[in-house]
Amino acid sequence: MIHNFNAGPSILPKEVFEQASKAILNFNNTGLSILEIGHRTSLFEAVLDEARSLVRELMQLNDDKEILFLHGGASTQFFQVPMNFLDEHETGAYLDCGIWGIKAIREAKLFGNVNVVASSKDRNYTYVPKDYVIPANAKYFHYTSNNTIEGTEMFYIPETNVPIVVDMSSDILSRQTDFNRFSLIYAGAQKNIGAAGVNLVIIDRNFKPVVNRKLPSMMDYMQHIANGSMLNTPPVFAVYVCMLTLRWLKSIGGIPAIEKINQQKADLVYSTLDAHPLFRPTVAKEDRSRMNVVFVMDDPEKEKQFLDLCKKENMVGVKGHRSVGGFRVSLYNALPLESAKAFCDLAKSFN
Ligand code: PMP
């Protein structure tokens, strides 16, 4: 058995792979491949409708929320958000908690003013800042709920009247939260939602994109909403894989059920690392991500030995991001508890 700890694209449920493979050969007994059906057919419309309604049900979204499947990865949302919501002389408030947030800040500066309300750069992004003020006149407040590279996660939603925009790429659908508190949620699909190539974007209808600049149609959220994510050809197969993954999540009991398993996996891995004399988790305990466990060893020779051992034991994706080094073990929704246990057994045996 291969234990897949990749950070994204990452492991998906086995049944999703099986169903997606079948659909490539014969989609819903039509004799056609999912890859060759038109996006404006009733066949695909049913897929998109089911994906949307599963998102609404699993996240318990209210009727004010519009659900979109868009192209371009989460990186497109870094600029599409300010392009739609931030006029030249307006200010967006941003939290700087690592590489993805920094990229979002850089893109926002192309369109308006950015007020970085707090940063955890002073300690190498190993914690989430807690005491900061979100200016009441900010157009929106943006943060990254889970910092995939640095391994921090923000478990609370800040109290503010300013509309909140969140990049949930790496922890969406992994734990319960009040998703209705957000004015805009975006997430690349390639971790907990499905296959790479599509973004889930959820926008509250009361959060109005009013800016003076002209927008290309493909960048205009309002046009995507008016056209039901069909402004152009959507990534049909990627949306289909999302629908299958959402079905799987519902079948195992939805977010409350997966949250319990995710907590178990994270507790197992962190407690194993904390108890071991050679491994050192880098993140402050209260901010440790349940999705991406980041840790180091003080001896580079030992690090290499452990990586070799992981490889030998069929554990893939354990190496840390190139920008931070060390190790990163990703524990996304589809990672079975057995894989987390297998990793812990291996770590315990290492000396
Ligand atoms: N935000 C976060 C939190 C991410 O983890 C990633 C990618 N891993 C991105 C944004 C960028 O996503 P994409 O590659 O889909 O543009």
PDB file of N, CA and C in Angstrom, residues 7-13 16-17 20-21 24 34-35 51 69-74 169 172-173 187-200 234-246 334:
ATOM      1  N   ALA A   7       0.880  17.248  -0.751  1.00  0.00           N
ATOM      2  CA  ALA A   7       0.214  18.481  -0.293  1.00  0.00           C
ATOM      3  C   ALA A   7      -0.815  19.015  -1.286  1.00  0.00           C
ATOM      4  N   GLY A   8      -0.831  18.497  -2.489  1.00  0.00           N
ATOM      5  CA  GLY A   8      -1.843  18.908  -3.470  1.00  0.00           C
ATOM      6  C   GLY A   8      -1.220  19.174  -4.825  1.00  0.00           C
ATOM      7  N   PRO A   9      -1.789  18.551  -5.877  1.00  0.00           N
ATOM      8  CA  PRO A   9      -2.846  17.560  -5.830  1.00  0.00           C
ATOM      9  C   PRO A   9      -2.484  16.418  -4.888  1.00  0.00           C
ATOM     10  N   SER A  10      -3.514  15.860  -4.298  1.00  0.00           N
ATOM     11  CA  SER A  10      -3.270  14.920  -3.206  1.00  0.00           C
ATOM     12  C   SER A  10      -4.246  13.753  -3.274  1.00  0.00           C
ATOM     13  N   ILE A  11      -4.197  12.939  -2.247  1.00  0.00           N
ATOM     14  CA  ILE A  11      -5.011  11.723  -2.243  1.00  0.00           C
ATOM     15  C   ILE A  11      -6.511  12.047  -2.328  1.00  0.00           C
ATOM     16  N   LEU A  12      -7.216  11.228  -3.102  1.00  0.00           N
ATOM     17  CA  LEU A  12      -8.682  11.289  -3.135  1.00  0.00           C
ATOM     18  C   LEU A  12      -9.201   9.899  -2.780  1.00  0.00           C
ATOM     19  N   PRO A  13     -10.473   9.771  -2.428  1.00  0.00           N
ATOM     20  CA  PRO A  13     -10.981   8.447  -2.048  1.00  0.00           C
ATOM     21  C   PRO A  13     -10.863   7.451  -3.204  1.00  0.00           C
ATOM     22  N   VAL A  16     -13.654   7.213  -5.599  1.00  0.00           N
ATOM     23  CA  VAL A  16     -13.720   8.311  -6.572  1.00  0.00           C
ATOM     24  C   VAL A  16     -12.851   7.970  -7.787  1.00  0.00           C
ATOM     25  N   PHE A  17     -11.670   7.431  -7.528  1.00  0.00           N
ATOM     26  CA  PHE A  17     -10.813   7.035  -8.659  1.00  0.00           C
ATOM     27  C   PHE A  17     -11.510   5.969  -9.507  1.00  0.00           C
ATOM     28  N   ALA A  20     -14.496   7.573 -11.399  1.00  0.00           N
ATOM     29  CA  ALA A  20     -14.022   8.496 -12.438  1.00  0.00           C
ATOM     30  C   ALA A  20     -13.436   7.707 -13.607  1.00  0.00           C
ATOM     31  N   SER A  21     -12.725   6.604 -13.305  1.00  0.00           N
ATOM     32  CA  SER A  21     -12.149   5.798 -14.391  1.00  0.00           C
ATOM     33  C   SER A  21     -13.256   5.203 -15.246  1.00  0.00           C
ATOM     34  N   ILE A  24     -14.791   7.622 -17.612  1.00  0.00           N
ATOM     35  CA  ILE A  24     -13.979   7.979 -18.787  1.00  0.00           C
ATOM     36  C   ILE A  24     -14.317   7.023 -19.939  1.00  0.00           C
ATOM     37  N   ILE A  34     -17.142  10.665 -20.297  1.00  0.00           N
ATOM     38  CA  ILE A  34     -17.341  11.986 -19.664  1.00  0.00           C
ATOM     39  C   ILE A  34     -16.491  13.050 -20.377  1.00  0.00           C
ATOM     40  N   LEU A  35     -15.420  12.603 -21.030  1.00  0.00           N
ATOM     41  CA  LEU A  35     -14.527  13.546 -21.708  1.00  0.00           C
ATOM     42  C   LEU A  35     -15.078  14.020 -23.049  1.00  0.00           C
ATOM     43  N   ALA A  51     -23.272  18.832  -7.878  1.00  0.00           N
ATOM     44  CA  ALA A  51     -22.082  19.346  -7.179  1.00  0.00           C
ATOM     45  C   ALA A  51     -22.457  20.576  -6.355  1.00  0.00           C
ATOM     46  N   PHE A  69     -18.162  27.274  -9.904  1.00  0.00           N
ATOM     47  CA  PHE A  69     -16.975  26.473 -10.222  1.00  0.00           C
ATOM     48  C   PHE A  69     -16.244  27.208 -11.340  1.00  0.00           C
ATOM     49  N   LEU A  70     -15.061  27.722 -11.026  1.00  0.00           N
ATOM     50  CA  LEU A  70     -14.343  28.581 -11.981  1.00  0.00           C
ATOM     51  C   LEU A  70     -12.959  28.028 -12.303  1.00  0.00           C
ATOM     52  N   HIS A  71     -12.428  28.512 -13.403  1.00  0.00           N
ATOM     53  CA  HIS A  71     -11.082  28.095 -13.823  1.00  0.00           C
ATOM     54  C   HIS A  71     -10.002  28.876 -13.071  1.00  0.00           C
ATOM     55  N   GLY A  72      -8.776  28.484 -13.298  1.00  0.00           N
ATOM     56  CA  GLY A  72      -7.651  29.370 -12.982  1.00  0.00           C
ATOM     57  C   GLY A  72      -6.971  29.127 -11.652  1.00  0.00           C
ATOM     58  N   GLY A  73      -7.426  28.162 -10.879  1.00  0.00           N
ATOM     59  CA  GLY A  73      -6.762  27.886  -9.607  1.00  0.00           C
ATOM     60  C   GLY A  73      -6.982  29.005  -8.607  1.00  0.00           C
ATOM     61  N   ALA A  74      -6.621  28.743  -7.365  1.00  0.00           N
ATOM     62  CA  ALA A  74      -6.788  29.745  -6.320  1.00  0.00           C
ATOM     63  C   ALA A  74      -5.981  31.003  -6.634  1.00  0.00           C
ATOM     64  N   SER A 169      -8.309  27.085   0.498  1.00  0.00           N
ATOM     65  CA  SER A 169      -7.855  26.034  -0.425  1.00  0.00           C
ATOM     66  C   SER A 169      -7.481  24.738   0.272  1.00  0.00           C
ATOM     67  N   ILE A 172     -10.776  23.522   3.424  1.00  0.00           N
ATOM     68  CA  ILE A 172     -12.222  23.517   3.192  1.00  0.00           C
ATOM     69  C   ILE A 172     -12.775  22.099   3.375  1.00  0.00           C
ATOM     70  N   LEU A 173     -13.967  21.998   3.914  1.00  0.00           N
ATOM     71  CA  LEU A 173     -14.672  20.715   4.110  1.00  0.00           C
ATOM     72  C   LEU A 173     -14.001  19.781   5.115  1.00  0.00           C
ATOM     73  N   ALA A 187     -11.448  28.314  -2.993  1.00  0.00           N
ATOM     74  CA  ALA A 187     -10.574  27.175  -2.722  1.00  0.00           C
ATOM     75  C   ALA A 187     -10.266  26.450  -4.021  1.00  0.00           C
ATOM     76  N   GLY A 188      -8.979  26.227  -4.283  1.00  0.00           N
ATOM     77  CA  GLY A 188      -8.600  25.339  -5.378  1.00  0.00           C
ATOM     78  C   GLY A 188      -9.087  23.948  -4.998  1.00  0.00           C
ATOM     79  N   ALA A 189      -9.517  23.171  -5.983  1.00  0.00           N
ATOM     80  CA  ALA A 189     -10.166  21.889  -5.654  1.00  0.00           C
ATOM     81  C   ALA A 189      -9.202  20.781  -5.259  1.00  0.00           C
ATOM     82  N   GLN A 190      -7.920  20.957  -5.571  1.00  0.00           N
ATOM     83  CA  GLN A 190      -7.014  19.802  -5.602  1.00  0.00           C
ATOM     84  C   GLN A 190      -6.551  19.231  -4.257  1.00  0.00           C
ATOM     85  N   LYS A 191      -7.253  19.594  -3.176  1.00  0.00           N
ATOM     86  CA  LYS A 191      -6.918  18.968  -1.888  1.00  0.00           C
ATOM     87  C   LYS A 191      -8.160  18.230  -1.369  1.00  0.00           C
ATOM     88  N   ASN A 192      -9.117  18.960  -0.807  1.00  0.00           N
ATOM     89  CA  ASN A 192     -10.277  18.281  -0.222  1.00  0.00           C
ATOM     90  C   ASN A 192     -11.517  18.228  -1.111  1.00  0.00           C
ATOM     91  N   ILE A 193     -11.490  18.914  -2.253  1.00  0.00           N
ATOM     92  CA  ILE A 193     -12.731  18.959  -3.054  1.00  0.00           C
ATOM     93  C   ILE A 193     -12.701  17.998  -4.235  1.00  0.00           C
ATOM     94  N   GLY A 194     -11.546  17.839  -4.876  1.00  0.00           N
ATOM     95  CA  GLY A 194     -11.523  16.967  -6.042  1.00  0.00           C
ATOM     96  C   GLY A 194     -10.260  17.119  -6.858  1.00  0.00           C
ATOM     97  N   ALA A 195     -10.430  17.197  -8.179  1.00  0.00           N
ATOM     98  CA  ALA A 195      -9.271  17.223  -9.076  1.00  0.00           C
ATOM     99  C   ALA A 195      -8.813  18.651  -9.356  1.00  0.00           C
ATOM    100  N   ALA A 196      -7.529  18.813  -9.620  1.00  0.00           N
ATOM    101  CA  ALA A 196      -6.989  20.119  -9.998  1.00  0.00           C
ATOM    102  C   ALA A 196      -7.660  20.598 -11.280  1.00  0.00           C
ATOM    103  N   GLY A 197      -7.723  21.924 -11.435  1.00  0.00           N
ATOM    104  CA  GLY A 197      -8.279  22.485 -12.663  1.00  0.00           C
ATOM    105  C   GLY A 197      -9.570  23.243 -12.425  1.00  0.00           C
ATOM    106  N   VAL A 198     -10.022  23.261 -11.195  1.00  0.00           N
ATOM    107  CA  VAL A 198     -11.243  24.023 -10.912  1.00  0.00           C
ATOM    108  C   VAL A 198     -11.150  24.613  -9.505  1.00  0.00           C
ATOM    109  N   ASN A 199     -11.828  25.718  -9.351  1.00  0.00           N
ATOM    110  CA  ASN A 199     -11.910  26.455  -8.098  1.00  0.00           C
ATOM    111  C   ASN A 199     -13.332  26.464  -7.614  1.00  0.00           C
ATOM    112  N   LEU A 200     -13.537  26.270  -6.345  1.00  0.00           N
ATOM    113  CA  LEU A 200     -14.863  26.505  -5.783  1.00  0.00           C
ATOM    114  C   LEU A 200     -14.875  27.940  -5.249  1.00  0.00           C
ATOM    115  N   PRO A 234     -16.886  24.928 -18.884  1.00  0.00           N
ATOM    116  CA  PRO A 234     -16.272  24.653 -17.579  1.00  0.00           C
ATOM    117  C   PRO A 234     -15.342  23.436 -17.668  1.00  0.00           C
ATOM    118  N   PRO A 235     -14.450  23.258 -16.696  1.00  0.00           N
ATOM    119  CA  PRO A 235     -13.599  22.065 -16.706  1.00  0.00           C
ATOM    120  C   PRO A 235     -14.442  20.845 -16.329  1.00  0.00           C
ATOM    121  N   VAL A 236     -15.058  20.261 -17.345  1.00  0.00           N
ATOM    122  CA  VAL A 236     -16.105  19.252 -17.150  1.00  0.00           C
ATOM    123  C   VAL A 236     -15.628  18.087 -16.261  1.00  0.00           C
ATOM    124  N   PHE A 237     -14.479  17.525 -16.607  1.00  0.00           N
ATOM    125  CA  PHE A 237     -14.028  16.346 -15.857  1.00  0.00           C
ATOM    126  C   PHE A 237     -13.679  16.716 -14.413  1.00  0.00           C
ATOM    127  N   ALA A 238     -13.013  17.852 -14.237  1.00  0.00           N
ATOM    128  CA  ALA A 238     -12.639  18.274 -12.875  1.00  0.00           C
ATOM    129  C   ALA A 238     -13.891  18.491 -12.023  1.00  0.00           C
ATOM    130  N   VAL A 239     -14.921  19.086 -12.604  1.00  0.00           N
ATOM    131  CA  VAL A 239     -16.169  19.297 -11.858  1.00  0.00           C
ATOM    132  C   VAL A 239     -16.795  17.946 -11.518  1.00  0.00           C
ATOM    133  N   TYR A 240     -16.717  17.013 -12.461  1.00  0.00           N
ATOM    134  CA  TYR A 240     -17.272  15.676 -12.213  1.00  0.00           C
ATOM    135  C   TYR A 240     -16.565  15.003 -11.029  1.00  0.00           C
ATOM    136  N   VAL A 241     -15.234  15.106 -10.997  1.00  0.00           N
ATOM    137  CA  VAL A 241     -14.476  14.493  -9.890  1.00  0.00           C
ATOM    138  C   VAL A 241     -14.849  15.176  -8.565  1.00  0.00           C
ATOM    139  N   CYS A 242     -15.061  16.476  -8.592  1.00  0.00           N
ATOM    140  CA  CYS A 242     -15.515  17.177  -7.370  1.00  0.00           C
ATOM    141  C   CYS A 242     -16.858  16.607  -6.919  1.00  0.00           C
ATOM    142  N   MET A 243     -17.763  16.435  -7.863  1.00  0.00           N
ATOM    143  CA  MET A 243     -19.098  15.925  -7.509  1.00  0.00           C
ATOM    144  C   MET A 243     -18.977  14.544  -6.845  1.00  0.00           C
ATOM    145  N   LEU A 244     -18.115  13.695  -7.418  1.00  0.00           N
ATOM    146  CA  LEU A 244     -17.933  12.349  -6.832  1.00  0.00           C
ATOM    147  C   LEU A 244     -17.342  12.442  -5.422  1.00  0.00           C
ATOM    148  N   THR A 245     -16.387  13.346  -5.235  1.00  0.00           N
ATOM    149  CA  THR A 245     -15.740  13.478  -3.927  1.00  0.00           C
ATOM    150  C   THR A 245     -16.728  14.039  -2.897  1.00  0.00           C
ATOM    151  N   LEU A 246     -17.560  14.967  -3.334  1.00  0.00           N
ATOM    152  CA  LEU A 246     -18.575  15.523  -2.435  1.00  0.00           C
ATOM    153  C   LEU A 246     -19.599  14.454  -2.046  1.00  0.00           C
ATOM    154  N   ALA A 334      -9.198  12.627   2.530  1.00  0.00           N
ATOM    155  CA  ALA A 334      -9.205  11.264   1.962  1.00  0.00           C
ATOM    156  C   ALA A 334      -8.073  10.395   2.497  1.00  0.00           C
TER     157      ALA A 334
END
